[in-house]
Structures are given as structure tokens and as C-alpha cells.
PDB file of C-alpha atoms in Angstrom:
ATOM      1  CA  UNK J 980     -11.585  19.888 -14.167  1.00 48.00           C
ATOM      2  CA  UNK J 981     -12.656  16.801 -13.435  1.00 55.00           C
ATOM      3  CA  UNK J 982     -13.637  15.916 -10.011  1.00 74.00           C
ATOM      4  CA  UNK J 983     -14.914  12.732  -8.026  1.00 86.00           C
ATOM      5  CA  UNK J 984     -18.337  12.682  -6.436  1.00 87.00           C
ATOM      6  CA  UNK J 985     -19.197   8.807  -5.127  1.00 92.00           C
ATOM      7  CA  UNK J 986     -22.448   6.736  -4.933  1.00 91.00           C
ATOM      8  CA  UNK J 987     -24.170   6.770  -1.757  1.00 94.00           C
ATOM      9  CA  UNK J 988     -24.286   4.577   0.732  1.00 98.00           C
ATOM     10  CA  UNK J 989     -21.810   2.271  -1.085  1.00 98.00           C
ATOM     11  CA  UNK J 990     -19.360   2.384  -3.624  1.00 96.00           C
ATOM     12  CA  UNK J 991     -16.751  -0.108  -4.965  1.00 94.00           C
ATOM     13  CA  UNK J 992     -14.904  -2.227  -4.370  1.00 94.00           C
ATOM     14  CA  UNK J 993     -12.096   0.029  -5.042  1.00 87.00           C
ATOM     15  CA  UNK J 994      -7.990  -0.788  -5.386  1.00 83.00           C
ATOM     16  CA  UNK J 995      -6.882   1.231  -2.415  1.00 76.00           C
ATOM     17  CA  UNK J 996      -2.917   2.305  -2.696  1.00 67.00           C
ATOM     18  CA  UNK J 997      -2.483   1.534   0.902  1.00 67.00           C
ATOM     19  CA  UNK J 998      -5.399  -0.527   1.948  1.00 74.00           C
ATOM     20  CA  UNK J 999      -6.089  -3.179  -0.561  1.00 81.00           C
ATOM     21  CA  UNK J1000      -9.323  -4.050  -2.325  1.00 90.00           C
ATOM     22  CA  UNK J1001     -11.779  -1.517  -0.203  1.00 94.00           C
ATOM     23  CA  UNK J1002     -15.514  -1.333  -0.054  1.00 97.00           C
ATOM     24  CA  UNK J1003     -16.360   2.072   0.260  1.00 96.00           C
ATOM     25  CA  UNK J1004     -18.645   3.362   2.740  1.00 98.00           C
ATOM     26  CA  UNK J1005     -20.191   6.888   1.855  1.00 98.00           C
ATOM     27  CA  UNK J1006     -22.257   8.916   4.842  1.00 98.00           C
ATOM     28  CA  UNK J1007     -22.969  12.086   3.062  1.00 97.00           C
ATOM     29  CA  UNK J1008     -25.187  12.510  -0.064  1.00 96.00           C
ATOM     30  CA  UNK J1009     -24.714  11.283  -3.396  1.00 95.00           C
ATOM     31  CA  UNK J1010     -25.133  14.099  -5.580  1.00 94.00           C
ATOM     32  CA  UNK J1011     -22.486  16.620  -3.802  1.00 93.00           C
ATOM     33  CA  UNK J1012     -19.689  16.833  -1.422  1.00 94.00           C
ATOM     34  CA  UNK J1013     -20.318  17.804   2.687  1.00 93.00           C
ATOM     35  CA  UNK J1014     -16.991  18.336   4.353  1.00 96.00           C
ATOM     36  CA  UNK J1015     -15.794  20.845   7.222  1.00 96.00           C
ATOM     37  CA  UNK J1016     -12.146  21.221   5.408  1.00 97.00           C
ATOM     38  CA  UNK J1017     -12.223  22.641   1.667  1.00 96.00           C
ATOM     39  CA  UNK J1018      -8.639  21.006   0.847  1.00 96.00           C
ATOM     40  CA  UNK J1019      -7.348  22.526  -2.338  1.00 96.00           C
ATOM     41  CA  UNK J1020      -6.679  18.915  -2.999  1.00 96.00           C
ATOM     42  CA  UNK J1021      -9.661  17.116  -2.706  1.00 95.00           C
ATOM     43  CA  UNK J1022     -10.642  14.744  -5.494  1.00 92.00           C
ATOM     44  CA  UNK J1023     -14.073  15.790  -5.004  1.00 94.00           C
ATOM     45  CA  UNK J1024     -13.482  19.251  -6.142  1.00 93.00           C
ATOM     46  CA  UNK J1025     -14.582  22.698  -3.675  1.00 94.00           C
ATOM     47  CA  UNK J1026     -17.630  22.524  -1.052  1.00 92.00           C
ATOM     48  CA  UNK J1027     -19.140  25.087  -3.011  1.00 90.00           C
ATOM     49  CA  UNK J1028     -19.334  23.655  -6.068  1.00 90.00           C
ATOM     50  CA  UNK J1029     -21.029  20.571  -5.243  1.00 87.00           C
ATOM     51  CA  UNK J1030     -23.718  21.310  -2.791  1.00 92.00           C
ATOM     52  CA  UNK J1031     -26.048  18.669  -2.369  1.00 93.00           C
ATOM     53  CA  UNK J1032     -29.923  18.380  -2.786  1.00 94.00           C
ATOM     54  CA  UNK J1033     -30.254  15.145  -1.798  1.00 95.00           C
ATOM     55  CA  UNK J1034     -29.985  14.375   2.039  1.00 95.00           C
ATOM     56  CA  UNK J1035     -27.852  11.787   4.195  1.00 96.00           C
ATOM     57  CA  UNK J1036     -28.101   8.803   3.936  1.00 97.00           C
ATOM     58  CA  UNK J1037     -30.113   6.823   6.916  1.00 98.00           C
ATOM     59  CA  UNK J1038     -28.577   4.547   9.398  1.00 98.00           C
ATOM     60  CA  UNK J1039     -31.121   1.845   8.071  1.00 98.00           C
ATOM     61  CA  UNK J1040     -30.286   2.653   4.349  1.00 98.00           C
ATOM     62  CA  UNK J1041     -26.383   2.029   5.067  1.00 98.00           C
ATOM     63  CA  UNK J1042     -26.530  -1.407   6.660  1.00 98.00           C
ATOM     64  CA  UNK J1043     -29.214  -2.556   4.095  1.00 98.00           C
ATOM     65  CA  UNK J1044     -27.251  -1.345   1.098  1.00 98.00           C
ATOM     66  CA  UNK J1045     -24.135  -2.864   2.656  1.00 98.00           C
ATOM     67  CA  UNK J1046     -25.697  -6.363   3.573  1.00 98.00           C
ATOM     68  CA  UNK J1047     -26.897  -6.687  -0.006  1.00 98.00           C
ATOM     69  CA  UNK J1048     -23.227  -5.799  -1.392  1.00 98.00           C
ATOM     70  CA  UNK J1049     -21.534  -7.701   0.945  1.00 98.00           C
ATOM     71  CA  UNK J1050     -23.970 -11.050   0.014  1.00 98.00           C
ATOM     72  CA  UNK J1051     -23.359 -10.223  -3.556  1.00 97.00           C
ATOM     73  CA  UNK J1052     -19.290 -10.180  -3.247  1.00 96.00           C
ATOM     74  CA  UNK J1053     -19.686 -13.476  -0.982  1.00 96.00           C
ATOM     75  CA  UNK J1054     -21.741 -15.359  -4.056  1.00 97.00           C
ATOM     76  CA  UNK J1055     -18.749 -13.808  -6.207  1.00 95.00           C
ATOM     77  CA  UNK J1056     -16.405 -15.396  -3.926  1.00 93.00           C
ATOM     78  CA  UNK J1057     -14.596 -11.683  -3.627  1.00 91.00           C
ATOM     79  CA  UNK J1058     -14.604 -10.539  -0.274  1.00 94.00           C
ATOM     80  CA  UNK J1059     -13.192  -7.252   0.596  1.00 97.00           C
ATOM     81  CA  UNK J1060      -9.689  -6.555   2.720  1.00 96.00           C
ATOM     82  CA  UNK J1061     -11.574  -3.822   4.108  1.00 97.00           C
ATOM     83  CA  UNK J1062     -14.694  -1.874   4.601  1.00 98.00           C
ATOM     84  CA  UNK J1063     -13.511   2.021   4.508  1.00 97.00           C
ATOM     85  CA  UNK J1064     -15.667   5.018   5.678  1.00 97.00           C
ATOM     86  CA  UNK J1065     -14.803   7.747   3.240  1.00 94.00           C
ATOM     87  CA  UNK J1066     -16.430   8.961   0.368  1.00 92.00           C
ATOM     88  CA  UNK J1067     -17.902  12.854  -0.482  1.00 95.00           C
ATOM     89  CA  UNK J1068     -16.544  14.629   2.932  1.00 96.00           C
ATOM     90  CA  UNK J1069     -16.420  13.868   6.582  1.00 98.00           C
ATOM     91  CA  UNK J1070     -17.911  10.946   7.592  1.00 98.00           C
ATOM     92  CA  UNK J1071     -18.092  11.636  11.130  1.00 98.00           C
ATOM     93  CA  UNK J1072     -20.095  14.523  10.518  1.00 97.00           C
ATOM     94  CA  UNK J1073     -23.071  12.111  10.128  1.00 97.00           C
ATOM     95  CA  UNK J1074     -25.711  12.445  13.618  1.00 98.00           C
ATOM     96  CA  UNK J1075     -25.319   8.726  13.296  1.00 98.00           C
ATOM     97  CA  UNK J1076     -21.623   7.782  12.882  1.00 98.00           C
ATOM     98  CA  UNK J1077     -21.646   6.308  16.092  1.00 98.00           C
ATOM     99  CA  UNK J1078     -24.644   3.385  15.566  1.00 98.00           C
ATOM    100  CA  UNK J1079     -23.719   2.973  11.469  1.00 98.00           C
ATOM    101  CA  UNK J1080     -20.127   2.102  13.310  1.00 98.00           C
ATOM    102  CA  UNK J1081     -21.701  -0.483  15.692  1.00 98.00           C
ATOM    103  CA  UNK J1082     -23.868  -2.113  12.332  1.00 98.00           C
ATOM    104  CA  UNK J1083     -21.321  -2.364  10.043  1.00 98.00           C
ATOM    105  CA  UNK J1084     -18.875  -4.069  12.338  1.00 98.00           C
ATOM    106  CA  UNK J1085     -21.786  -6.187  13.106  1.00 98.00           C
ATOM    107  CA  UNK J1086     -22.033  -6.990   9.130  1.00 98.00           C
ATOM    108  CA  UNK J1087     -18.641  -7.431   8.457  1.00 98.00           C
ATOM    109  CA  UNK J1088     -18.425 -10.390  11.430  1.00 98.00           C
ATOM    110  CA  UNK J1089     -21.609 -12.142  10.098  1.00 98.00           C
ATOM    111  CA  UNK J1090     -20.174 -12.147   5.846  1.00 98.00           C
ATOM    112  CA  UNK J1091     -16.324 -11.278   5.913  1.00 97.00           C
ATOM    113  CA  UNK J1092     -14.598 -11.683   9.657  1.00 98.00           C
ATOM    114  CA  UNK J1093     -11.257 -10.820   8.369  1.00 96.00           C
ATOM    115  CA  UNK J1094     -11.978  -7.807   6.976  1.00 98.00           C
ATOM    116  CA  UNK J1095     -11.119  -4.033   8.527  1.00 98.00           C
ATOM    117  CA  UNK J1096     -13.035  -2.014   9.577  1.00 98.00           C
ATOM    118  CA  UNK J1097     -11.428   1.838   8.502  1.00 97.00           C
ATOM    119  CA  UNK J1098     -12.539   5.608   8.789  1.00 98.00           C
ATOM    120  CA  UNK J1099     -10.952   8.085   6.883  1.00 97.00           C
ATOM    121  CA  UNK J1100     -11.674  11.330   8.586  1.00 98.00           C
ATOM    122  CA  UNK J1101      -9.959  14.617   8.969  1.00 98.00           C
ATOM    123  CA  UNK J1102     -10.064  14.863  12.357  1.00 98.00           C
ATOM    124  CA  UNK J1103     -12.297  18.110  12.975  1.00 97.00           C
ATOM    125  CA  UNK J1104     -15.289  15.946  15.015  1.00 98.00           C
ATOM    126  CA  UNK J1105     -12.690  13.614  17.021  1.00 98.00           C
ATOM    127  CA  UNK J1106     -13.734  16.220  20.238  1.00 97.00           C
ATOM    128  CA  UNK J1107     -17.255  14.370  20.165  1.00 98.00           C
ATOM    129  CA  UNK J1108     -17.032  11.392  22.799  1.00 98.00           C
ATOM    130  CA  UNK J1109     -19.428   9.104  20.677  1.00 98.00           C
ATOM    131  CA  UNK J1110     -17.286   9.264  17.585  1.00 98.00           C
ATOM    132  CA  UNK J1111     -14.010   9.161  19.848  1.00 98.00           C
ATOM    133  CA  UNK J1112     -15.876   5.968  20.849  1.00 98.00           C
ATOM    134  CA  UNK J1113     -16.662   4.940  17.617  1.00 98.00           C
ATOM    135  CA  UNK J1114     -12.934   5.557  16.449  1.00 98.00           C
ATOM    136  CA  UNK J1115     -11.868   3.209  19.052  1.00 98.00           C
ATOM    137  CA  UNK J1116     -14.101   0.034  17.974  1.00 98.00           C
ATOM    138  CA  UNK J1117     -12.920   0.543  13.934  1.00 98.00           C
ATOM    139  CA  UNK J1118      -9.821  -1.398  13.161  1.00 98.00           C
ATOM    140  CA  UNK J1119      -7.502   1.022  11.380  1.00 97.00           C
ATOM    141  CA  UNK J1120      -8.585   5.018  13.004  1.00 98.00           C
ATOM    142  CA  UNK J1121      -7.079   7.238  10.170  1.00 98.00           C
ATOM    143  CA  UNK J1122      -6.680  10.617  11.386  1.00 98.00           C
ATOM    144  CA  UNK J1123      -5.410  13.701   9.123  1.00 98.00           C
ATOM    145  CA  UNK J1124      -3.015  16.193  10.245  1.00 98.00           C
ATOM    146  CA  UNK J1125      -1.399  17.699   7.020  1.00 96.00           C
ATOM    147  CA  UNK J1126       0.733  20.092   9.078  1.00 96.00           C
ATOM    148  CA  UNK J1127       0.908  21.423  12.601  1.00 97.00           C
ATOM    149  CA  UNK J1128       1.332  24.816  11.039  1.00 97.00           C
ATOM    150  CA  UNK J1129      -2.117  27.346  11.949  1.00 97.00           C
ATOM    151  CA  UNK J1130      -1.429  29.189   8.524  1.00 95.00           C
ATOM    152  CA  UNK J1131      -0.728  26.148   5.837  1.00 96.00           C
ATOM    153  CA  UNK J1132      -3.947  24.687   7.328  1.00 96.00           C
ATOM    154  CA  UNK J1133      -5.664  27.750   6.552  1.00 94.00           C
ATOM    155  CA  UNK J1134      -4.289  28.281   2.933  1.00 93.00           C
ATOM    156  CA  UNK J1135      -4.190  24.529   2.039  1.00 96.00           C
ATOM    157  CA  UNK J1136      -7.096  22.777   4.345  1.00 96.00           C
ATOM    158  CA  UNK J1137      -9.602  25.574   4.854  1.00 95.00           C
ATOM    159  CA  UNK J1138     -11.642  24.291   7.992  1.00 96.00           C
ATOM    160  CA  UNK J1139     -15.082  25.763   8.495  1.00 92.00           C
ATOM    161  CA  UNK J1140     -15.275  27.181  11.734  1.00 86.00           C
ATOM    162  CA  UNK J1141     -12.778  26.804  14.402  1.00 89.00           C
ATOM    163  CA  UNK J1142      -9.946  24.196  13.944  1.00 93.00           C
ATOM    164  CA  UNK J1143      -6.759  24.687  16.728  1.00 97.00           C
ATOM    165  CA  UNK J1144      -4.575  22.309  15.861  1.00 97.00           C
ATOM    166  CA  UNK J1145      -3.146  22.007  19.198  1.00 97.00           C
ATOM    167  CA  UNK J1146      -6.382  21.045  20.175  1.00 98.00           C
ATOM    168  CA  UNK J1147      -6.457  18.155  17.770  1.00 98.00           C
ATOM    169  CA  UNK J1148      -3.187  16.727  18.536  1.00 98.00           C
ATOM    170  CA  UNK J1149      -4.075  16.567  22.064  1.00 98.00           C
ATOM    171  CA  UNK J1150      -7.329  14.510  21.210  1.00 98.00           C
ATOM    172  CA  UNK J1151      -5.355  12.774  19.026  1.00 98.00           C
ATOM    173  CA  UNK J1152      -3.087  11.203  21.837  1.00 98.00           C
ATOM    174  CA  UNK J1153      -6.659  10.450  24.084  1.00 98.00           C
ATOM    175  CA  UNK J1154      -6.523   7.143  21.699  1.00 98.00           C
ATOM    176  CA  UNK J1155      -3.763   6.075  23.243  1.00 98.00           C
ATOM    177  CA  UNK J1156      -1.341   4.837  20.390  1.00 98.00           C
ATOM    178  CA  UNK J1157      -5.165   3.310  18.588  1.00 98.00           C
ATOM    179  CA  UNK J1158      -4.822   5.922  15.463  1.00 98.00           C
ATOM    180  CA  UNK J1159      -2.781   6.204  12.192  1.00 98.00           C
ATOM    181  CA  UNK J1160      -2.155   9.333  11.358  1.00 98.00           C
ATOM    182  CA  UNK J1161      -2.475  10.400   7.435  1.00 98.00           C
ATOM    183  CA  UNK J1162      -0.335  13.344   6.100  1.00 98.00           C
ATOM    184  CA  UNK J1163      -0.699  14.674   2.567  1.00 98.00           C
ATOM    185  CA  UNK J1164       2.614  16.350   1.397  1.00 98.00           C
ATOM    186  CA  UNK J1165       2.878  18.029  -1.774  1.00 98.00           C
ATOM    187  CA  UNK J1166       4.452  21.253  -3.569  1.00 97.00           C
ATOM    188  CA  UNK J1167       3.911  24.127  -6.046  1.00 96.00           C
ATOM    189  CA  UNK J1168       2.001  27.259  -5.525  1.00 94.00           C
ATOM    190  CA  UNK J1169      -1.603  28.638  -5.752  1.00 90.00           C
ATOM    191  CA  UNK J1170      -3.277  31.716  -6.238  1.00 80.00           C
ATOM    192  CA  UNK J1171      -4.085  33.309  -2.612  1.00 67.00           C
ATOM    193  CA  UNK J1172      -4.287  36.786  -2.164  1.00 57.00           C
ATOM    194  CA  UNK J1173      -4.747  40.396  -3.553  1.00 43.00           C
ATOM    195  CA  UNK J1174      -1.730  43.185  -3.868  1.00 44.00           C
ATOM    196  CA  UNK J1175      -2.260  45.968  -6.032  1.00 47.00           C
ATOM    197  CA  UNK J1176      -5.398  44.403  -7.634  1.00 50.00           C
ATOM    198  CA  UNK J1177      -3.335  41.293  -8.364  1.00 55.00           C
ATOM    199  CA  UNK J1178      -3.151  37.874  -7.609  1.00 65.00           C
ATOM    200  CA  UNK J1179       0.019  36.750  -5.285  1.00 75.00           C
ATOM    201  CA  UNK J1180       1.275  33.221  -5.936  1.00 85.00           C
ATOM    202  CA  UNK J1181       2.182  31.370  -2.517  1.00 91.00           C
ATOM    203  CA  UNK J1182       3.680  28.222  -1.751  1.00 95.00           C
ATOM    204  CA  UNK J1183       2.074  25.074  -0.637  1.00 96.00           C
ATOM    205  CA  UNK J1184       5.106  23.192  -0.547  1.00 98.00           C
ATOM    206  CA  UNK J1185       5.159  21.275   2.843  1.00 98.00           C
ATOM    207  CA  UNK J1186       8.170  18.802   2.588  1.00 98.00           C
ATOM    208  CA  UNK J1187      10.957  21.549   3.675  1.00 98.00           C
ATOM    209  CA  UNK J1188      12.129  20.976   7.088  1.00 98.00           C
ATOM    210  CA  UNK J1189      10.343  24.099   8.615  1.00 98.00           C
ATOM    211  CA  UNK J1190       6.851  21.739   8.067  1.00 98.00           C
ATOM    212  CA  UNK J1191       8.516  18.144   8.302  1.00 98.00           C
ATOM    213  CA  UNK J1192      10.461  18.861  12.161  1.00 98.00           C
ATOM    214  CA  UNK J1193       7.610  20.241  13.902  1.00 98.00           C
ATOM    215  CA  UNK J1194       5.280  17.669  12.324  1.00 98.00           C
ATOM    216  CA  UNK J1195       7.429  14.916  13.190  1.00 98.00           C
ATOM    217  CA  UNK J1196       7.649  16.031  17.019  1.00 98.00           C
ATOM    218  CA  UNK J1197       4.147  16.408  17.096  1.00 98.00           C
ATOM    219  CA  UNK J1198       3.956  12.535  15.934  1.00 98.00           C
ATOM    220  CA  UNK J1199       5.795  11.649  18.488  1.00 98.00           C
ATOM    221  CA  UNK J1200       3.981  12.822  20.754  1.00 98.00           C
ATOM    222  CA  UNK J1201       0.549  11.374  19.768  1.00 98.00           C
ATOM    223  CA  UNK J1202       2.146   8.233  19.600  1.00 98.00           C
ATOM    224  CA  UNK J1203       0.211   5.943  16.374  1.00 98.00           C
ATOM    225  CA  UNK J1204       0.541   2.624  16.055  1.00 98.00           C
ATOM    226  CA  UNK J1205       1.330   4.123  12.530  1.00 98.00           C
ATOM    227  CA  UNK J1206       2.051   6.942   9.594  1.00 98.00           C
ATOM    228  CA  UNK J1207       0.927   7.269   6.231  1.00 97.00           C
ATOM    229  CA  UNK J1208       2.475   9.612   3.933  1.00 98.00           C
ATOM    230  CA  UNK J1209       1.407  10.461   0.942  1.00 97.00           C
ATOM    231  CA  UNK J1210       0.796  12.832  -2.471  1.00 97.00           C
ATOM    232  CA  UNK J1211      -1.069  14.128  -4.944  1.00 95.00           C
ATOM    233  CA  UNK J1212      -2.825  11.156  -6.818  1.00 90.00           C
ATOM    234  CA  UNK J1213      -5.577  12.690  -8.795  1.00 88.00           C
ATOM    235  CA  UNK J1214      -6.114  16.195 -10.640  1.00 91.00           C
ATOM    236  CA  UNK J1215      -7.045  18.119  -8.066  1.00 94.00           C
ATOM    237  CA  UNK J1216      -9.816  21.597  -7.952  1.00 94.00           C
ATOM    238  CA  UNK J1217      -6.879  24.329  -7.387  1.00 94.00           C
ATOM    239  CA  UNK J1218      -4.323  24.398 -10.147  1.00 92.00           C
ATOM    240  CA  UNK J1219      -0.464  24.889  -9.793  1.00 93.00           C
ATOM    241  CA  UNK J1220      -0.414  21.939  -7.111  1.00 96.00           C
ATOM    242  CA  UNK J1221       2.512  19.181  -7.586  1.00 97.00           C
ATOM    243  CA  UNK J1222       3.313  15.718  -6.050  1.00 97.00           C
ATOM    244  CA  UNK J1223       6.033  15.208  -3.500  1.00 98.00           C
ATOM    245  CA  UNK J1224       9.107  13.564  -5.127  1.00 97.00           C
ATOM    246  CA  UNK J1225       9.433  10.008  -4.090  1.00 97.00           C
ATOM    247  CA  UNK J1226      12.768  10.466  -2.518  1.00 98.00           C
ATOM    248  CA  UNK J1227      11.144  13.832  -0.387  1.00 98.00           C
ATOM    249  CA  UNK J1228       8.729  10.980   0.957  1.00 98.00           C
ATOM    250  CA  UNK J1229      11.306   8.044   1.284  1.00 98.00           C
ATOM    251  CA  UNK J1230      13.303  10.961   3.298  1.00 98.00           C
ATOM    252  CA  UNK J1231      10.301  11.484   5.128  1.00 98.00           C
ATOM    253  CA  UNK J1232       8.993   8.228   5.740  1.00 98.00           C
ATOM    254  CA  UNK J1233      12.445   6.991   6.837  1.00 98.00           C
ATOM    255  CA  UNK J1234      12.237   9.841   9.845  1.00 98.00           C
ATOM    256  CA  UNK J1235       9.253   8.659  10.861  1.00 98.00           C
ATOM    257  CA  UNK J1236      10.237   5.174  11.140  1.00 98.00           C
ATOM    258  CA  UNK J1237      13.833   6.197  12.881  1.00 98.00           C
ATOM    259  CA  UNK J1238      11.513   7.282  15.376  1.00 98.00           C
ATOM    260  CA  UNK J1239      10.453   3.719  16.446  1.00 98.00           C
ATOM    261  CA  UNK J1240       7.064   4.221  14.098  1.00 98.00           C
ATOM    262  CA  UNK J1241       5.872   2.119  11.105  1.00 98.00           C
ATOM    263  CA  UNK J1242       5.310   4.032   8.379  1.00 98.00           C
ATOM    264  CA  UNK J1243       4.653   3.631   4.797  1.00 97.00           C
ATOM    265  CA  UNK J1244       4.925   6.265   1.858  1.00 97.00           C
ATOM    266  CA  UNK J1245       2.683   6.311  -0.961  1.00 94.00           C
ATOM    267  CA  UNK J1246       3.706   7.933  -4.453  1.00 91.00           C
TER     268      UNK J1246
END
């Protein structure tokens, strides 16, 4: 299995499918993944197979590495479309989201002023007012909610520690229409539980109306200034998972933007 694990502080510039040429932005260590979901998923493969020995990065070590690359992609005459906080987990988990936020906007006005700012976060620190705060300064807040099912975010998103996803959609709406909210769908089945000594196969398929309906209500409640749908792009660390059809996310997609909602589908 091949997984992903990204340089640290900076990686890239990367070919985003729905953000463009993207400088990537990596708060957690460079040698292993820190995350509070486990997605069976992930590109970077399970939180327990990449623990990290090296330690976050510092505040100071972020906007140095990222003045340097964004100097040497001026001198190229390649300036990124956007700057995009993802990487090897959560990057709101860092103790200083909040001021590395505040720097790199800073950056990006001084070398590329029409660039995004974007965070890529799965939502589980959004209760924290200084990165609600920090959310609200970034130009493109990309939230996660996969489902607003408790169960399928057990079996497919494994949170550490509590995650009520009622909780999260009502955070969700304090930023008042300033997210975009990110869903993964996908099908297939992976091995869950013991019966009898053996392993039960259970669906992960969350495109059927029983997932899509509820989701959809709960979108339009929170209100986004916009969706992004999306599948499996990369092998991921649990096998038997498989991409959404393109018409399941054209069907989907086309809900969302019935619904008075921009949305865009990514295959």
C-alpha cells in the first residue's frame, strides 16, 4: 500500500482538482501523520502507522519556509492560485493555527495578492473561538462533513474522542454562510466486525438516498457559500473501497445546486 506522507512546513506547488495550482501548507510533522479522524480513506494511510518522531513545526519555521518559497516562485514568474493548509492531518490541531493564519495572509499580500488563502480541515477543532476566528480571515473555509449519520462517521471517519455531529453542524452555521463544505462520497465494503470468529463485510456506500436527504437538509441549514463533492482519488489504507460513479455525483451535485447552492463535483 502505498500511502502519502508530505514535507513539512511546505510542499508543492501541487495541481489541485478543485483549487488550481496550490502551495501546500503542512502544520504537523514531516515524518508521520497527526489527525483526530482515522478516515479509511486517507491518502496518508492509518494514524497508527505513521506516528511521528519529529515534532510540529514552529510558527517561525512556517512563515520563513514559506517566504523563501514564495520569493523563489516570484523569480520563476509562477505564482500560486492558492496557498492551502492541509498536509499530514488536521491543521487546526496546531497550538498556533491562529498566528501561522495571521503570517501567512500577511505573506501572501506582500509576494502574491491574488492568491487564496484555504484550510482544509475536518472540522473536529471548529468549537475553539481562535481557530473559528482564524477560519473567518482565510479566503475559502473548507469544512468536512462526510455524512450526518453518528454510525458511518464511526465506521468510515473514526474521530478520536468525542465528535457529535449535531454539534458540528451547529458551529458550522456560526460562520454565517463564510464556509464550503467538503463531502467525500464513495462505495464498496470493508472489513468491520467479528461474528463467529469471522470477519463481517459492511457497506460504506454513502450515495443512497438514506445518506444523501439528510445530508442535503443539513446543508441547507448551515447555509455555505458553497459544496464540494467528491471521491476516491488515490489508493487508499482500507481495501474494498470504490469511487462514486460520476453520474451518482452529477445526481448529487445537481441537488445541491437546486437548492440555490454552488456546487461542484469532482471525479
Amino acid at each position: 500500500m502505498s500511502t502519502i506522507i508530505y514535507p513539512s512546513p511546505i510542499f508543492g506547488p501541487v495541481h489541485s482538482r478543485r483549487l488550481g495550482i496550490s502551495l501546500g501548507i503542512n502544520l504537523l510533522p514531516a515524518d508521520g501523520k497527526v489527525c483526530s479522524f482515522d478516515c479509511i480513506y486517507c491518502e496518508c494511510g492509518f494514524n497508527e502507522d505513521h506516528r511521528p518522531s519529529l515534532p510540529l513545526p514552529t510558527r517561525e519555521s512556517v512563515a520563513q519556509h514559506l517566504e523563501e518559497k514564495l520569493q523563489q516562485m516570484t523569480a520563476e514568474g509562477q505564482l500560486p492560485d492558492v496557498l492551502t493548509f492541509a498536509g499530514n492531518g488536521e491543521p487546526t490541531c496546531h497550538p498556533h493555527f491562529a498566528e501561522i493564519i495571521d503570517d501567512t495572509i500577511a505573506l501572501r499580500n506582500r509576494y502574491c495578492p491574488k492568491a487564496k488563502v484555504c484550510v482544509l480541515s475536518n472540522s473536529t477543532m471548529i468549537h475553539r473561538q481562535q481557530v473559528h476566528d482564524a477560519l473567518m480571515k482565510v479566503d475559502d473555509n473548507i469544512l468536512k462533513l462526510d455524512t450526518i449519520d453518528p454510525e458511518y462517521i464511526k465506521k468510515v471517519d473514526h474521530p478520536n474522542g468525542t465528535y457529535d455531529v449535531n454539534q458540528i453542524i451547529e458551529r458550522m452555521k456560526a460562520f454565517n454562510g463564510h464556509i464550503i463544505i467538503q463531502t467525500m462520497f464513495m462505495r464498496g465494503a470493508v472489513q468491520c466486525s467479528m461474528f463467529n470468529g469471522q470477519c463481517s463485510m459492511e457497506s460504506v456506500d454513502n450515495t443512497g438516498e438514506e445518506y444523501v436527504g439528510p445530508w442535503l437538509e443539513a446543508v441547507k441549514q448551515i447555509k455555505p457559500q458553497q459544496v464540494m463533492v467528491y471521491t476516491i482519488d488515490r489508493e487508499t489504507p482500507a481495501k474494498g473501497l470504490e469511487k462514486a460513479s460520476r453520474e451518482q455525483l452529477d445526481a448529487i451535485r445537481d441537488r445541491v445546486i437546486a437548492a440555490g447552492i454552488p456546487c461542484t463535483a469532482s471525479y
